[in-house]
Amino acid sequence: MKKEKIHLEYLLNATSKNILWSAISTPTGLEDWFADKVVSDDKTVTFCWGKTEQRQAGIVAIRAYSFIRFHWLDDENERDYFEIKMSYNELTGDYVLEITDFSEADEADDLKELWDSQVSKLRRTCGF
């Protein structure tokens, strides 16, 4: 079954592009809000949740202070990915965090709720 692309945007009251970039692109930053443990081996990142759940993703593309795109290694469709992108709004002085992900149609609402929860945790841990 073909997955649908989901695009979410979150306005962040971030004052530092360095803090935001670190939160979305480094193992330490991702451990604060995305996964319990994150281990990076150059182009492969292992995400761990709890004691048993673990998934590996390859870094497909990265541009410093812009975006990082991952592909789950166990995902059959090579075109599916999840991307975390940051952009700066000069008018408001705020950063926008854009999430692009893919989901089965019947799981789209659950995936959106998961991202909402994760970004809420990012806001709390980083003070956004």
Short mmCIF file of C-alpha atoms in Angstrom, two decimals:
data_model
loop_
_atom_site.label_atom_id
_atom_site.label_comp_id
_atom_site.label_asym_id
_atom_site.label_seq_id
_atom_site.Cartn_x
_atom_site.Cartn_y
_atom_site.Cartn_z
CA MET A 1 0.00 0.00 0.00
CA LYS A 2 1.27 3.46 -0.91
CA LYS A 3 2.03 5.74 2.00
CA GLU A 4 0.88 9.33 2.10
CA LYS A 5 3.23 12.24 2.65
CA ILE A 6 2.61 14.26 5.79
CA HIS A 7 3.93 17.79 6.23
CA LEU A 8 3.73 19.52 9.62
CA GLU A 9 4.91 22.96 10.70
CA TYR A 10 5.65 24.16 14.22
CA LEU A 11 6.44 27.73 15.19
CA LEU A 12 9.25 27.86 17.74
CA ASN A 13 10.26 30.83 19.84
CA ALA A 14 13.87 29.83 19.48
CA THR A 15 16.51 32.48 19.94
CA SER A 16 19.51 30.47 18.79
CA LYS A 17 19.94 28.66 15.51
CA ASN A 18 22.84 26.75 17.09
CA ILE A 19 20.66 25.31 19.87
CA LEU A 20 17.88 24.35 17.43
CA TRP A 21 20.29 22.80 14.91
CA SER A 22 22.00 20.82 17.66
CA ALA A 23 18.60 19.57 18.89
CA ILE A 24 17.61 18.19 15.47
CA SER A 25 20.93 16.98 14.11
CA THR A 26 23.09 15.54 16.91
CA PRO A 27 22.65 12.33 18.89
CA THR A 28 22.69 14.27 22.17
CA GLY A 29 20.12 16.75 20.90
CA LEU A 30 17.83 14.03 19.53
CA GLU A 31 18.03 12.14 22.85
CA ASP A 32 16.49 15.17 24.57
CA TRP A 33 13.22 14.93 22.66
CA PHE A 34 13.05 12.29 19.92
CA ALA A 35 14.39 9.01 21.28
CA ASP A 36 15.71 7.63 24.56
CA LYS A 37 19.11 6.81 23.08
CA VAL A 38 20.66 7.82 19.76
CA VAL A 39 23.91 6.45 18.37
CA SER A 40 25.39 7.80 15.15
CA ASP A 41 27.95 6.03 13.01
CA ASP A 42 28.64 8.63 10.31
CA LYS A 43 25.73 7.97 7.91
CA THR A 44 23.74 5.47 10.02
CA VAL A 45 21.81 6.48 13.12
CA THR A 46 20.34 4.03 15.62
CA PHE A 47 17.31 5.25 17.58
CA CYS A 48 16.26 3.40 20.74
CA TRP A 49 13.03 3.73 22.72
CA GLY A 50 12.56 1.95 26.01
CA LYS A 51 14.50 -1.26 26.53
CA THR A 52 13.47 -3.14 23.40
CA GLU A 53 12.45 -0.88 20.50
CA GLN A 54 15.23 0.04 18.12
CA ARG A 55 15.30 1.32 14.52
CA GLN A 56 18.11 2.33 12.24
CA ALA A 57 17.99 5.15 9.74
CA GLY A 58 20.42 6.31 7.13
CA ILE A 59 21.14 9.99 6.70
CA VAL A 60 20.04 10.65 3.12
CA ALA A 61 20.83 14.36 3.02
CA ILE A 62 21.94 17.09 5.38
CA ARG A 63 22.54 20.81 5.06
CA ALA A 64 23.90 22.58 8.13
CA TYR A 65 21.40 24.90 9.82
CA SER A 66 18.74 23.89 7.31
CA PHE A 67 17.60 20.24 7.32
CA ILE A 68 18.42 16.62 7.96
CA ARG A 69 16.67 13.81 6.06
CA PHE A 70 16.60 10.20 7.24
CA HIS A 71 15.44 6.96 5.62
CA TRP A 72 14.43 4.06 7.86
CA LEU A 73 16.60 1.12 6.79
CA ASP A 74 13.74 -1.33 7.36
CA ASP A 75 11.37 0.67 5.11
CA GLU A 76 10.73 -1.15 1.85
CA ASN A 77 10.04 2.01 -0.15
CA GLU A 78 13.32 3.74 -0.92
CA ARG A 79 11.49 7.03 -1.59
CA ASP A 80 10.00 7.31 1.91
CA TYR A 81 11.88 9.39 4.42
CA PHE A 82 11.44 11.67 7.37
CA GLU A 83 12.91 15.13 7.36
CA ILE A 84 13.38 17.73 10.05
CA LYS A 85 13.88 21.19 8.62
CA MET A 86 14.41 24.53 10.31
CA SER A 87 13.83 27.91 8.72
CA TYR A 88 13.98 31.44 10.06
CA ASN A 89 11.18 33.96 9.66
CA GLU A 90 12.84 37.37 9.50
CA LEU A 91 9.56 39.23 10.05
CA THR A 92 8.73 37.56 13.36
CA GLY A 93 12.21 36.55 14.44
CA ASP A 94 10.98 33.00 15.03
CA TYR A 95 12.08 29.66 13.70
CA VAL A 96 9.73 27.25 12.01
CA LEU A 97 10.33 23.53 12.38
CA GLU A 98 8.99 21.58 9.41
CA ILE A 99 8.50 17.84 9.63
CA THR A 100 7.96 15.70 6.54
CA ASP A 101 7.12 12.05 7.08
CA PHE A 102 5.25 9.20 5.40
CA SER A 103 2.44 7.12 6.85
CA GLU A 104 -0.14 4.54 5.94
CA ALA A 105 -3.45 6.36 5.37
CA ASP A 106 -5.09 4.77 8.42
CA GLU A 107 -2.16 5.75 10.66
CA ALA A 108 -1.77 9.39 9.59
CA ASP A 109 -3.60 10.86 12.60
CA ASP A 110 -1.51 8.77 15.00
CA LEU A 111 1.69 9.91 13.31
CA LYS A 112 0.63 13.57 13.54
CA GLU A 113 -0.14 13.13 17.25
CA LEU A 114 3.26 11.50 17.77
CA TRP A 115 5.06 14.42 16.11
CA ASP A 116 2.95 16.91 18.09
CA SER A 117 4.02 15.16 21.27
CA GLN A 118 7.68 14.99 20.28
CA VAL A 119 7.84 18.67 19.28
CA SER A 120 6.09 19.60 22.52
CA LYS A 121 8.89 17.77 24.35
CA LEU A 122 11.46 19.61 22.20
CA ARG A 123 9.89 22.94 23.23
CA ARG A 124 10.08 22.00 26.93
CA THR A 125 13.62 20.65 26.91
CA CYS A 126 15.10 23.48 24.84
CA GLY A 127 12.98 26.30 26.24
CA PHE A 128 11.33 27.18 22.94
#
